[in-house]
mmCIF file of C-alpha atoms and ligand atoms in Angstrom:
data_model
loop_
_atom_site.group_PDB
_atom_site.id
_atom_site.type_symbol
_atom_site.label_atom_id
_atom_site.label_comp_id
_atom_site.label_asym_id
_atom_site.label_seq_id
_atom_site.Cartn_x
_atom_site.Cartn_y
_atom_site.Cartn_z
ATOM 1 C CA MET A 1 0.000 0.000 0.000
ATOM 2 C CA SER A 2 2.878 2.382 0.670
ATOM 3 C CA GLU A 3 4.532 1.742 -2.675
ATOM 4 C CA PHE A 4 3.513 5.073 -4.076
ATOM 5 C CA ARG A 5 5.780 7.412 -5.950
ATOM 6 C CA CYS A 6 4.514 10.508 -7.665
ATOM 7 C CA THR A 7 5.018 10.405 -11.420
ATOM 8 C CA ARG A 8 5.447 14.150 -11.632
ATOM 9 C CA CYS A 9 7.929 14.997 -8.877
ATOM 10 C CA GLY A 10 9.353 11.544 -8.225
ATOM 11 C CA LYS A 11 8.753 11.735 -4.475
ATOM 12 C CA ASP A 12 6.944 9.315 -2.194
ATOM 13 C CA GLY A 13 3.485 10.600 -1.339
ATOM 14 C CA PRO A 14 1.493 12.013 0.304
ATOM 15 C CA ARG A 15 -1.292 10.784 -1.923
ATOM 16 C CA LEU A 16 -4.538 12.527 -2.572
ATOM 17 C CA PRO A 17 -7.274 11.325 -0.231
ATOM 18 C CA ALA A 18 -9.455 10.409 -3.207
ATOM 19 C CA PRO A 19 -9.559 10.791 -6.981
ATOM 20 C CA PRO A 20 -9.895 14.536 -7.630
ATOM 21 C CA MET A 21 -12.445 14.062 -10.400
ATOM 22 C CA PRO A 22 -14.715 11.298 -11.660
ATOM 23 C CA GLY A 23 -13.748 9.008 -14.515
ATOM 24 C CA PRO A 24 -10.542 7.366 -15.662
ATOM 25 C CA PHE A 25 -8.539 10.585 -15.685
ATOM 26 C CA GLY A 26 -9.311 11.173 -12.026
ATOM 27 C CA GLN A 27 -8.239 7.618 -11.295
ATOM 28 C CA ARG A 28 -4.987 8.188 -13.131
ATOM 29 C CA VAL A 29 -4.261 11.367 -11.210
ATOM 30 C CA TYR A 30 -5.057 9.597 -7.962
ATOM 31 C CA ALA A 31 -2.806 6.687 -8.875
ATOM 32 C CA GLU A 32 0.162 8.706 -10.097
ATOM 33 C CA VAL A 33 0.224 12.211 -8.614
ATOM 34 C CA CYS A 34 0.929 13.319 -5.052
ATOM 35 C CA GLY A 35 -1.075 15.851 -3.065
ATOM 36 C CA PRO A 36 1.442 18.721 -3.335
ATOM 37 C CA CYS A 37 1.655 18.329 -7.121
ATOM 38 C CA TRP A 38 -2.118 18.391 -7.364
ATOM 39 C CA GLN A 39 -2.181 21.531 -5.238
ATOM 40 C CA ALA A 40 0.398 23.080 -7.561
ATOM 41 C CA TRP A 41 -1.874 22.271 -10.492
ATOM 42 C CA LEU A 42 -4.897 23.815 -8.771
ATOM 43 C CA GLN A 43 -2.982 27.050 -8.350
ATOM 44 C CA HIS A 44 -1.895 26.942 -11.978
ATOM 45 C CA GLN A 45 -5.437 26.155 -13.058
ATOM 46 C CA THR A 46 -6.775 29.160 -11.199
ATOM 47 C CA ALA A 47 -4.228 31.339 -12.973
ATOM 48 C CA LEU A 48 -5.267 29.883 -16.333
ATOM 49 C CA ILE A 49 -8.963 30.416 -15.627
ATOM 50 C CA ASN A 50 -8.305 34.027 -14.694
ATOM 51 C CA HIS A 51 -5.959 34.608 -17.599
ATOM 52 C CA TYR A 52 -8.279 33.201 -20.245
ATOM 53 C CA GLY A 53 -11.522 34.100 -18.518
ATOM 54 C CA LEU A 54 -12.666 30.497 -18.772
ATOM 55 C CA ASN A 55 -16.226 29.511 -18.046
ATOM 56 C CA LEU A 56 -16.182 26.036 -16.535
ATOM 57 C CA ARG A 57 -19.710 25.367 -17.745
ATOM 58 C CA ASP A 58 -18.418 25.636 -21.277
ATOM 59 C CA SER A 59 -17.440 22.241 -22.631
ATOM 60 C CA GLN A 60 -14.586 23.659 -24.701
ATOM 61 C CA ALA A 61 -13.167 25.347 -21.623
ATOM 62 C CA LYS A 62 -13.395 22.081 -19.709
ATOM 63 C CA GLN A 63 -11.682 20.218 -22.521
ATOM 64 C CA PHE A 64 -8.947 22.820 -22.612
ATOM 65 C CA LEU A 65 -8.401 22.530 -18.896
ATOM 66 C CA THR A 66 -8.297 18.747 -19.079
ATOM 67 C CA GLN A 67 -5.577 18.977 -21.709
ATOM 68 C CA GLN A 68 -3.709 21.478 -19.588
ATOM 69 C CA THR A 69 -4.057 19.237 -16.550
ATOM 70 C CA GLU A 70 -2.586 16.326 -18.425
ATOM 71 C CA ALA A 71 0.273 18.422 -19.757
ATOM 72 C CA PHE A 72 1.018 19.915 -16.351
ATOM 73 C CA LEU A 73 0.960 16.658 -14.437
ATOM 74 C CA PHE A 74 2.181 14.044 -16.893
ATOM 75 C CA ALA A 75 4.305 15.767 -19.508
ATOM 76 C CA PRO A 76 7.677 16.740 -18.078
ATOM 77 C CA ALA A 77 8.930 20.084 -19.249
ATOM 78 C CA ALA A 78 11.164 19.047 -22.097
ATOM 79 C CA PRO A 79 13.760 21.143 -23.834
ATOM 80 C CA ASP A 80 12.664 22.483 -27.195
ATOM 81 C CA SER A 81 15.130 20.447 -29.167
HETATM 82 ZN ZN1 ZN B 101 4.414 14.984 -6.788
#
């Protein structure tokens, strides 16, 4: 049960208490991302919502945020080369 290592930061836990959203993506986040990394994403998400003026009832905005979530949590910042 304690064999958890965050995919994003490479550290052991702490895990989220529960999947942060329904569906397979929430399960993936729960399985792979630690609490502090999720908190970092929430802060980034808030900045994005403010920057773009996103309406979370808009399906395109939700899709955009899901893509951003995936990029933030699972795609390591790679050099441009
Ligand atoms: Zn982490």
